[in-house]
PDB file of C-alpha atoms in Angstrom:
ATOM      1  CA  MET A   1     132.422 190.817  10.664  1.00  0.00           C
ATOM      2  CA  ILE A   2     132.603 187.666   8.561  1.00  0.00           C
ATOM      3  CA  ASN A   3     135.451 187.143   6.013  1.00  0.00           C
ATOM      4  CA  PHE A   4     134.491 184.886   2.662  1.00  0.00           C
ATOM      5  CA  ALA A   5     137.018 183.469   0.390  1.00  0.00           C
ATOM      6  CA  LEU A   6     135.296 182.686  -2.847  1.00  0.00           C
ATOM      7  CA  ALA A   7     136.245 181.103  -6.093  1.00  0.00           C
ATOM      8  CA  LYS A   8     136.514 183.617  -8.857  1.00  0.00           C
ATOM      9  CA  GLY A   9     134.020 182.738 -11.654  1.00  0.00           C
ATOM     10  CA  ARG A  10     131.007 181.002 -12.132  1.00  0.00           C
ATOM     11  CA  LEU A  11     131.131 179.206  -8.876  1.00  0.00           C
ATOM     12  CA  ALA A  12     131.493 182.618  -7.160  1.00  0.00           C
ATOM     13  CA  GLU A  13     127.840 183.969  -8.877  1.00  0.00           C
ATOM     14  CA  GLU A  14     126.069 180.934  -7.450  1.00  0.00           C
ATOM     15  CA  SER A  15     127.601 181.072  -4.132  1.00  0.00           C
ATOM     16  CA  ALA A  16     126.690 184.549  -4.141  1.00  0.00           C
ATOM     17  CA  GLU A  17     123.060 183.899  -4.916  1.00  0.00           C
ATOM     18  CA  ILE A  18     122.824 181.625  -1.735  1.00  0.00           C
ATOM     19  CA  LEU A  19     124.324 183.873   0.541  1.00  0.00           C
ATOM     20  CA  ALA A  20     122.282 186.742  -0.626  1.00  0.00           C
ATOM     21  CA  ARG A  21     119.351 184.283   0.197  1.00  0.00           C
ATOM     22  CA  ALA A  22     121.076 183.852   3.685  1.00  0.00           C
ATOM     23  CA  GLY A  23     120.902 187.592   4.554  1.00  0.00           C
ATOM     24  CA  VAL A  24     124.335 188.737   3.100  1.00  0.00           C
ATOM     25  CA  ASP A  25     124.645 192.100   1.354  1.00  0.00           C
ATOM     26  CA  VAL A  26     126.963 190.403  -1.796  1.00  0.00           C
ATOM     27  CA  SER A  27     125.818 193.625  -3.971  1.00  0.00           C
ATOM     28  CA  VAL A  28     129.826 194.476  -3.927  1.00  0.00           C
ATOM     29  CA  LEU A  29     130.147 191.433  -6.103  1.00  0.00           C
ATOM     30  CA  LYS A  30     128.062 192.155  -8.759  1.00  0.00           C
ATOM     31  CA  GLY A  31     129.734 195.149 -10.027  1.00  0.00           C
ATOM     32  CA  ASN A  32     132.465 194.977 -12.822  1.00  0.00           C
ATOM     33  CA  THR A  33     135.654 195.326 -10.580  1.00  0.00           C
ATOM     34  CA  ARG A  34     139.279 193.904 -10.886  1.00  0.00           C
ATOM     35  CA  LYS A  35     139.566 194.313  -6.913  1.00  0.00           C
ATOM     36  CA  LEU A  36     140.192 191.040  -5.114  1.00  0.00           C
ATOM     37  CA  VAL A  37     139.280 192.261  -1.878  1.00  0.00           C
ATOM     38  CA  LEU A  38     135.732 193.657  -1.365  1.00  0.00           C
ATOM     39  CA  LYS A  39     133.749 194.963   1.499  1.00  0.00           C
ATOM     40  CA  SER A  40     129.681 194.989   2.040  1.00  0.00           C
ATOM     41  CA  ALA A  41     128.422 198.572   2.329  1.00  0.00           C
ATOM     42  CA  ASP A  42     127.667 197.978   5.970  1.00  0.00           C
ATOM     43  CA  GLY A  43     131.104 197.004   6.698  1.00  0.00           C
ATOM     44  CA  ALA A  44     129.415 193.554   8.151  1.00  0.00           C
ATOM     45  CA  TYR A  45     131.235 191.312   5.403  1.00  0.00           C
ATOM     46  CA  GLY A  46     134.400 191.093   3.853  1.00  0.00           C
ATOM     47  CA  PHE A  47     135.387 188.945   0.225  1.00  0.00           C
ATOM     48  CA  PHE A  48     138.306 187.543  -0.801  1.00  0.00           C
ATOM     49  CA  LEU A  49     138.274 186.459  -4.419  1.00  0.00           C
ATOM     50  CA  VAL A  50     140.778 183.746  -5.151  1.00  0.00           C
ATOM     51  CA  LYS A  51     141.648 180.656  -7.429  1.00  0.00           C
ATOM     52  CA  PRO A  52     139.144 177.930  -6.607  1.00  0.00           C
ATOM     53  CA  TYR A  53     142.448 175.687  -5.380  1.00  0.00           C
ATOM     54  CA  ASP A  54     143.136 178.341  -2.680  1.00  0.00           C
ATOM     55  CA  VAL A  55     139.959 178.905  -1.343  1.00  0.00           C
ATOM     56  CA  PRO A  56     140.665 176.397   1.609  1.00  0.00           C
ATOM     57  CA  VAL A  57     144.199 177.574   2.083  1.00  0.00           C
ATOM     58  CA  TYR A  58     142.820 180.886   3.317  1.00  0.00           C
ATOM     59  CA  VAL A  59     139.997 179.243   5.097  1.00  0.00           C
ATOM     60  CA  GLU A  60     142.514 176.787   7.396  1.00  0.00           C
ATOM     61  CA  ALA A  61     144.684 179.724   8.015  1.00  0.00           C
ATOM     62  CA  GLY A  62     142.126 181.973   9.272  1.00  0.00           C
ATOM     63  CA  VAL A  63     142.421 184.583   6.868  1.00  0.00           C
ATOM     64  CA  ALA A  64     138.915 183.757   5.697  1.00  0.00           C
ATOM     65  CA  ASP A  65     136.247 182.890   8.449  1.00  0.00           C
ATOM     66  CA  MET A  66     134.104 181.078   5.724  1.00  0.00           C
ATOM     67  CA  GLY A  67     135.168 179.616   2.076  1.00  0.00           C
ATOM     68  CA  ILE A  68     133.306 178.020  -0.632  1.00  0.00           C
ATOM     69  CA  ALA A  69     134.913 175.150  -2.386  1.00  0.00           C
ATOM     70  CA  GLY A  70     134.599 171.951  -4.435  1.00  0.00           C
ATOM     71  CA  LYS A  71     134.388 168.730  -2.900  1.00  0.00           C
ATOM     72  CA  ASP A  72     137.353 167.801  -5.271  1.00  0.00           C
ATOM     73  CA  THR A  73     139.791 170.513  -3.806  1.00  0.00           C
ATOM     74  CA  LEU A  74     138.806 169.351  -0.259  1.00  0.00           C
ATOM     75  CA  LEU A  75     139.574 165.972  -0.929  1.00  0.00           C
ATOM     76  CA  GLU A  76     142.732 166.528  -2.215  1.00  0.00           C
ATOM     77  CA  GLN A  77     144.507 169.288   0.057  1.00  0.00           C
ATOM     78  CA  GLY A  78     142.844 167.191   3.357  1.00  0.00           C
ATOM     79  CA  ARG A  79     143.019 170.372   4.974  1.00  0.00           C
ATOM     80  CA  ASN A  80     142.232 171.219   8.506  1.00  0.00           C
ATOM     81  CA  LEU A  81     138.931 172.922   8.301  1.00  0.00           C
ATOM     82  CA  TYR A  82     135.119 172.019   8.915  1.00  0.00           C
ATOM     83  CA  GLU A  83     133.131 171.159   6.110  1.00  0.00           C
ATOM     84  CA  MET A  84     129.675 172.320   7.210  1.00  0.00           C
ATOM     85  CA  LEU A  85     127.335 172.026   4.290  1.00  0.00           C
ATOM     86  CA  ASP A  86     126.278 170.706   0.879  1.00  0.00           C
ATOM     87  CA  LEU A  87     125.712 173.880  -1.168  1.00  0.00           C
ATOM     88  CA  ARG A  88     124.456 171.626  -3.985  1.00  0.00           C
ATOM     89  CA  ILE A  89     126.031 173.514  -6.653  1.00  0.00           C
ATOM     90  CA  GLY A  90     128.722 172.971  -9.324  1.00  0.00           C
ATOM     91  CA  ALA A  91     127.799 169.728  -9.488  1.00  0.00           C
ATOM     92  CA  CYS A  92     130.425 167.243 -11.368  1.00  0.00           C
ATOM     93  CA  ARG A  93     131.874 163.714 -10.959  1.00  0.00           C
ATOM     94  CA  LEU A  94     135.097 162.637 -10.230  1.00  0.00           C
ATOM     95  CA  CYS A  95     136.271 159.752 -12.611  1.00  0.00           C
ATOM     96  CA  ILE A  96     138.651 157.324 -14.535  1.00  0.00           C
ATOM     97  CA  ALA A  97     138.431 158.013 -18.123  1.00  0.00           C
ATOM     98  CA  GLY A  98     140.280 156.660 -21.117  1.00  0.00           C
ATOM     99  CA  ASP A  99     139.719 154.745 -24.664  1.00  0.00           C
ATOM    100  CA  PRO A 100     136.546 153.278 -24.470  1.00  0.00           C
ATOM    101  CA  LYS A 101     137.813 150.130 -26.436  1.00  0.00           C
ATOM    102  CA  LYS A 102     140.205 149.569 -23.587  1.00  0.00           C
ATOM    103  CA  LYS A 103     137.922 149.304 -20.748  1.00  0.00           C
ATOM    104  CA  ASP A 104     139.985 146.283 -19.440  1.00  0.00           C
ATOM    105  CA  ILE A 105     143.085 148.235 -18.907  1.00  0.00           C
ATOM    106  CA  LEU A 106     141.918 149.063 -15.381  1.00  0.00           C
ATOM    107  CA  LYS A 107     142.705 145.537 -14.801  1.00  0.00           C
ATOM    108  CA  SER A 108     146.387 146.051 -15.866  1.00  0.00           C
ATOM    109  CA  PRO A 109     149.044 144.953 -13.180  1.00  0.00           C
ATOM    110  CA  ARG A 110     150.877 148.514 -14.087  1.00  0.00           C
ATOM    111  CA  LEU A 111     148.912 151.436 -15.096  1.00  0.00           C
ATOM    112  CA  ARG A 112     150.083 155.072 -15.707  1.00  0.00           C
ATOM    113  CA  VAL A 113     147.133 157.707 -14.662  1.00  0.00           C
ATOM    114  CA  ALA A 114     147.707 161.357 -15.567  1.00  0.00           C
ATOM    115  CA  THR A 115     145.869 163.856 -12.948  1.00  0.00           C
ATOM    116  CA  LYS A 116     146.205 167.129 -11.108  1.00  0.00           C
ATOM    117  CA  TYR A 117     144.311 165.395  -8.190  1.00  0.00           C
ATOM    118  CA  VAL A 118     147.716 163.602  -7.483  1.00  0.00           C
ATOM    119  CA  ASN A 119     147.035 162.986  -3.534  1.00  0.00           C
ATOM    120  CA  THR A 120     143.450 161.722  -4.045  1.00  0.00           C
ATOM    121  CA  ALA A 121     144.585 159.471  -6.985  1.00  0.00           C
ATOM    122  CA  LYS A 122     147.455 157.828  -4.683  1.00  0.00           C
ATOM    123  CA  ARG A 123     144.731 157.265  -2.180  1.00  0.00           C
ATOM    124  CA  VAL A 124     142.237 155.498  -4.622  1.00  0.00           C
ATOM    125  CA  PHE A 125     144.331 153.344  -6.641  1.00  0.00           C
ATOM    126  CA  ALA A 126     146.399 152.093  -3.572  1.00  0.00           C
ATOM    127  CA  PHE A 127     143.768 150.504  -2.431  1.00  0.00           C
ATOM    128  CA  ARG A 128     143.496 148.297  -6.521  1.00  0.00           C
ATOM    129  CA  GLY A 129     146.898 146.395  -6.121  1.00  0.00           C
ATOM    130  CA  GLY A 130     149.065 146.440  -9.050  1.00  0.00           C
ATOM    131  CA  GLU A 131     151.734 149.165  -9.422  1.00  0.00           C
ATOM    132  CA  THR A 132     150.358 152.648 -10.487  1.00  0.00           C
ATOM    133  CA  GLU A 133     152.646 155.534 -11.663  1.00  0.00           C
ATOM    134  CA  ILE A 134     150.568 158.900 -11.143  1.00  0.00           C
ATOM    135  CA  ILE A 135     151.764 161.412 -13.509  1.00  0.00           C
ATOM    136  CA  PRO A 136     150.952 165.087 -12.362  1.00  0.00           C
ATOM    137  CA  LEU A 137     149.337 167.573 -15.154  1.00  0.00           C
ATOM    138  CA  SER A 138     148.287 170.982 -14.481  1.00  0.00           C
ATOM    139  CA  GLY A 139     145.728 171.148 -17.455  1.00  0.00           C
ATOM    140  CA  SER A 140     144.737 169.401 -20.730  1.00  0.00           C
ATOM    141  CA  ILE A 141     144.599 166.479 -19.064  1.00  0.00           C
ATOM    142  CA  GLU A 142     142.725 164.536 -21.860  1.00  0.00           C
ATOM    143  CA  LEU A 143     145.812 164.958 -23.911  1.00  0.00           C
ATOM    144  CA  ALA A 144     147.976 162.344 -22.000  1.00  0.00           C
ATOM    145  CA  PRO A 145     146.204 159.131 -22.986  1.00  0.00           C
ATOM    146  CA  LEU A 146     146.014 160.385 -26.714  1.00  0.00           C
ATOM    147  CA  THR A 147     149.683 160.769 -27.122  1.00  0.00           C
ATOM    148  CA  GLY A 148     150.758 157.533 -24.986  1.00  0.00           C
ATOM    149  CA  LEU A 149     151.836 159.692 -21.630  1.00  0.00           C
ATOM    150  CA  ALA A 150     149.815 157.712 -19.790  1.00  0.00           C
ATOM    151  CA  ASP A 151     147.131 155.154 -20.251  1.00  0.00           C
ATOM    152  CA  VAL A 152     143.877 156.590 -18.243  1.00  0.00           C
ATOM    153  CA  ILE A 153     143.345 159.958 -16.678  1.00  0.00           C
ATOM    154  CA  PHE A 154     141.737 160.997 -13.326  1.00  0.00           C
ATOM    155  CA  ASP A 155     139.477 164.122 -13.592  1.00  0.00           C
ATOM    156  CA  ILE A 156     136.528 166.049 -13.235  1.00  0.00           C
ATOM    157  CA  VAL A 157     133.888 165.295 -15.632  1.00  0.00           C
ATOM    158  CA  GLN A 158     131.119 167.501 -15.741  1.00  0.00           C
ATOM    159  CA  SER A 159     129.039 166.992 -19.518  1.00  0.00           C
ATOM    160  CA  GLY A 160     131.504 164.589 -20.651  1.00  0.00           C
ATOM    161  CA  SER A 161     131.735 166.835 -23.871  1.00  0.00           C
ATOM    162  CA  THR A 162     135.343 167.397 -23.802  1.00  0.00           C
ATOM    163  CA  LEU A 163     135.993 163.668 -23.365  1.00  0.00           C
ATOM    164  CA  LYS A 164     133.848 162.609 -26.271  1.00  0.00           C
ATOM    165  CA  ALA A 165     135.485 165.296 -28.575  1.00  0.00           C
ATOM    166  CA  ASN A 166     138.694 163.630 -27.942  1.00  0.00           C
ATOM    167  CA  GLY A 167     137.671 159.941 -28.125  1.00  0.00           C
ATOM    168  CA  LEU A 168     137.390 159.249 -24.607  1.00  0.00           C
ATOM    169  CA  ALA A 169     134.802 158.274 -22.346  1.00  0.00           C
ATOM    170  CA  VAL A 170     134.189 157.535 -18.466  1.00  0.00           C
ATOM    171  CA  LEU A 171     135.420 154.269 -17.447  1.00  0.00           C
ATOM    172  CA  GLU A 172     134.374 154.208 -13.781  1.00  0.00           C
ATOM    173  CA  GLU A 173     132.674 157.039 -11.564  1.00  0.00           C
ATOM    174  CA  VAL A 174     135.093 156.987  -8.184  1.00  0.00           C
ATOM    175  CA  TYR A 175     133.415 160.000  -6.625  1.00  0.00           C
ATOM    176  CA  PRO A 176     129.624 160.758  -8.402  1.00  0.00           C
ATOM    177  CA  ASP A 177     128.964 163.544  -6.172  1.00  0.00           C
ATOM    178  CA  ILE A 178     131.337 166.327  -6.250  1.00  0.00           C
ATOM    179  CA  THR A 179     129.543 169.562  -5.350  1.00  0.00           C
ATOM    180  CA  ALA A 180     130.524 172.937  -3.795  1.00  0.00           C
ATOM    181  CA  ARG A 181     130.719 172.773  -0.035  1.00  0.00           C
ATOM    182  CA  LEU A 182     131.058 175.562   2.796  1.00  0.00           C
ATOM    183  CA  ALA A 183     134.261 175.445   4.867  1.00  0.00           C
ATOM    184  CA  VAL A 184     134.613 176.936   7.979  1.00  0.00           C
ATOM    185  CA  ASN A 185     137.353 177.727   9.942  1.00  0.00           C
ATOM    186  CA  LYS A 186     137.593 175.913  13.198  1.00  0.00           C
ATOM    187  CA  VAL A 187     138.677 178.848  15.377  1.00  0.00           C
ATOM    188  CA  SER A 188     136.134 181.227  13.675  1.00  0.00           C
ATOM    189  CA  LEU A 189     133.130 178.578  14.405  1.00  0.00           C
ATOM    190  CA  LYS A 190     134.058 178.940  17.955  1.00  0.00           C
ATOM    191  CA  THR A 191     135.104 182.766  18.489  1.00  0.00           C
ATOM    192  CA  ASN A 192     133.203 184.713  15.772  1.00  0.00           C
ATOM    193  CA  PRO A 193     129.383 184.995  17.171  1.00  0.00           C
ATOM    194  CA  ASP A 194     127.929 185.805  13.815  1.00  0.00           C
ATOM    195  CA  VAL A 195     129.328 182.530  11.890  1.00  0.00           C
ATOM    196  CA  LEU A 196     127.447 179.832  13.459  1.00  0.00           C
ATOM    197  CA  PRO A 197     123.864 181.737  13.096  1.00  0.00           C
ATOM    198  CA  LEU A 198     124.866 182.352   9.403  1.00  0.00           C
ATOM    199  CA  VAL A 199     125.498 178.539   8.820  1.00  0.00           C
ATOM    200  CA  GLY A 200     122.403 178.185  10.180  1.00  0.00           C
ATOM    201  CA  ARG A 201     120.718 180.280   8.188  1.00  0.00           C
ATOM    202  CA  ILE A 202     122.425 178.785   4.779  1.00  0.00           C
ATOM    203  CA  LYS A 203     120.954 174.728   6.148  1.00  0.00           C
ATOM    204  CA  GLU A 204     117.463 176.483   6.440  1.00  0.00           C
ATOM    205  CA  ILE A 205     117.596 177.776   2.734  1.00  0.00           C
ATOM    206  CA  LEU A 206     119.307 174.404   1.443  1.00  0.00           C
ATOM    207  CA  GLN A 207     116.460 172.347   3.296  1.00  0.00           C
TER     208      GLN A 207
END
């Protein structure tokens, strides 16, 4: 049996399509249910529906053999797992954004950065010199520069429409290729005989 940790929502739907093409029975994911633990009809697969940020936690702990998480989440957490494949879904960018009229703010010797990617931001700005204050926020990151809480934000950008609606723009793309990745538990890869063949089938589909 293979257990998957999948993020609830749109990413789970796109992930299910890929898994189905690789021969995984995902019909149980298509029903309208509030259950968070599901099993395929043949009992060969289990699915845990979790928050996107929690997927790597379940995989690292071995509760799930596999999980599908955004590269941004994997970068932020740095969990002890194998990042096996780029699934090429959920594409976005991890960017520094702010007032487009103040692009030179990034050259300032002191910078205040609002973000929910605290660990990643610390690594990124550590190489830039100067003094950077990282301000942790859990949501509505765009509000920070509008209220004077921060000079810029470090956040995920998809279409950029939310930035534009709030008078902000991308000042720099730091990670331009943020997509969903297939993560595998290190022990499961070695001890579960069904894991590696499935990874191989998914890889063939992507090619």
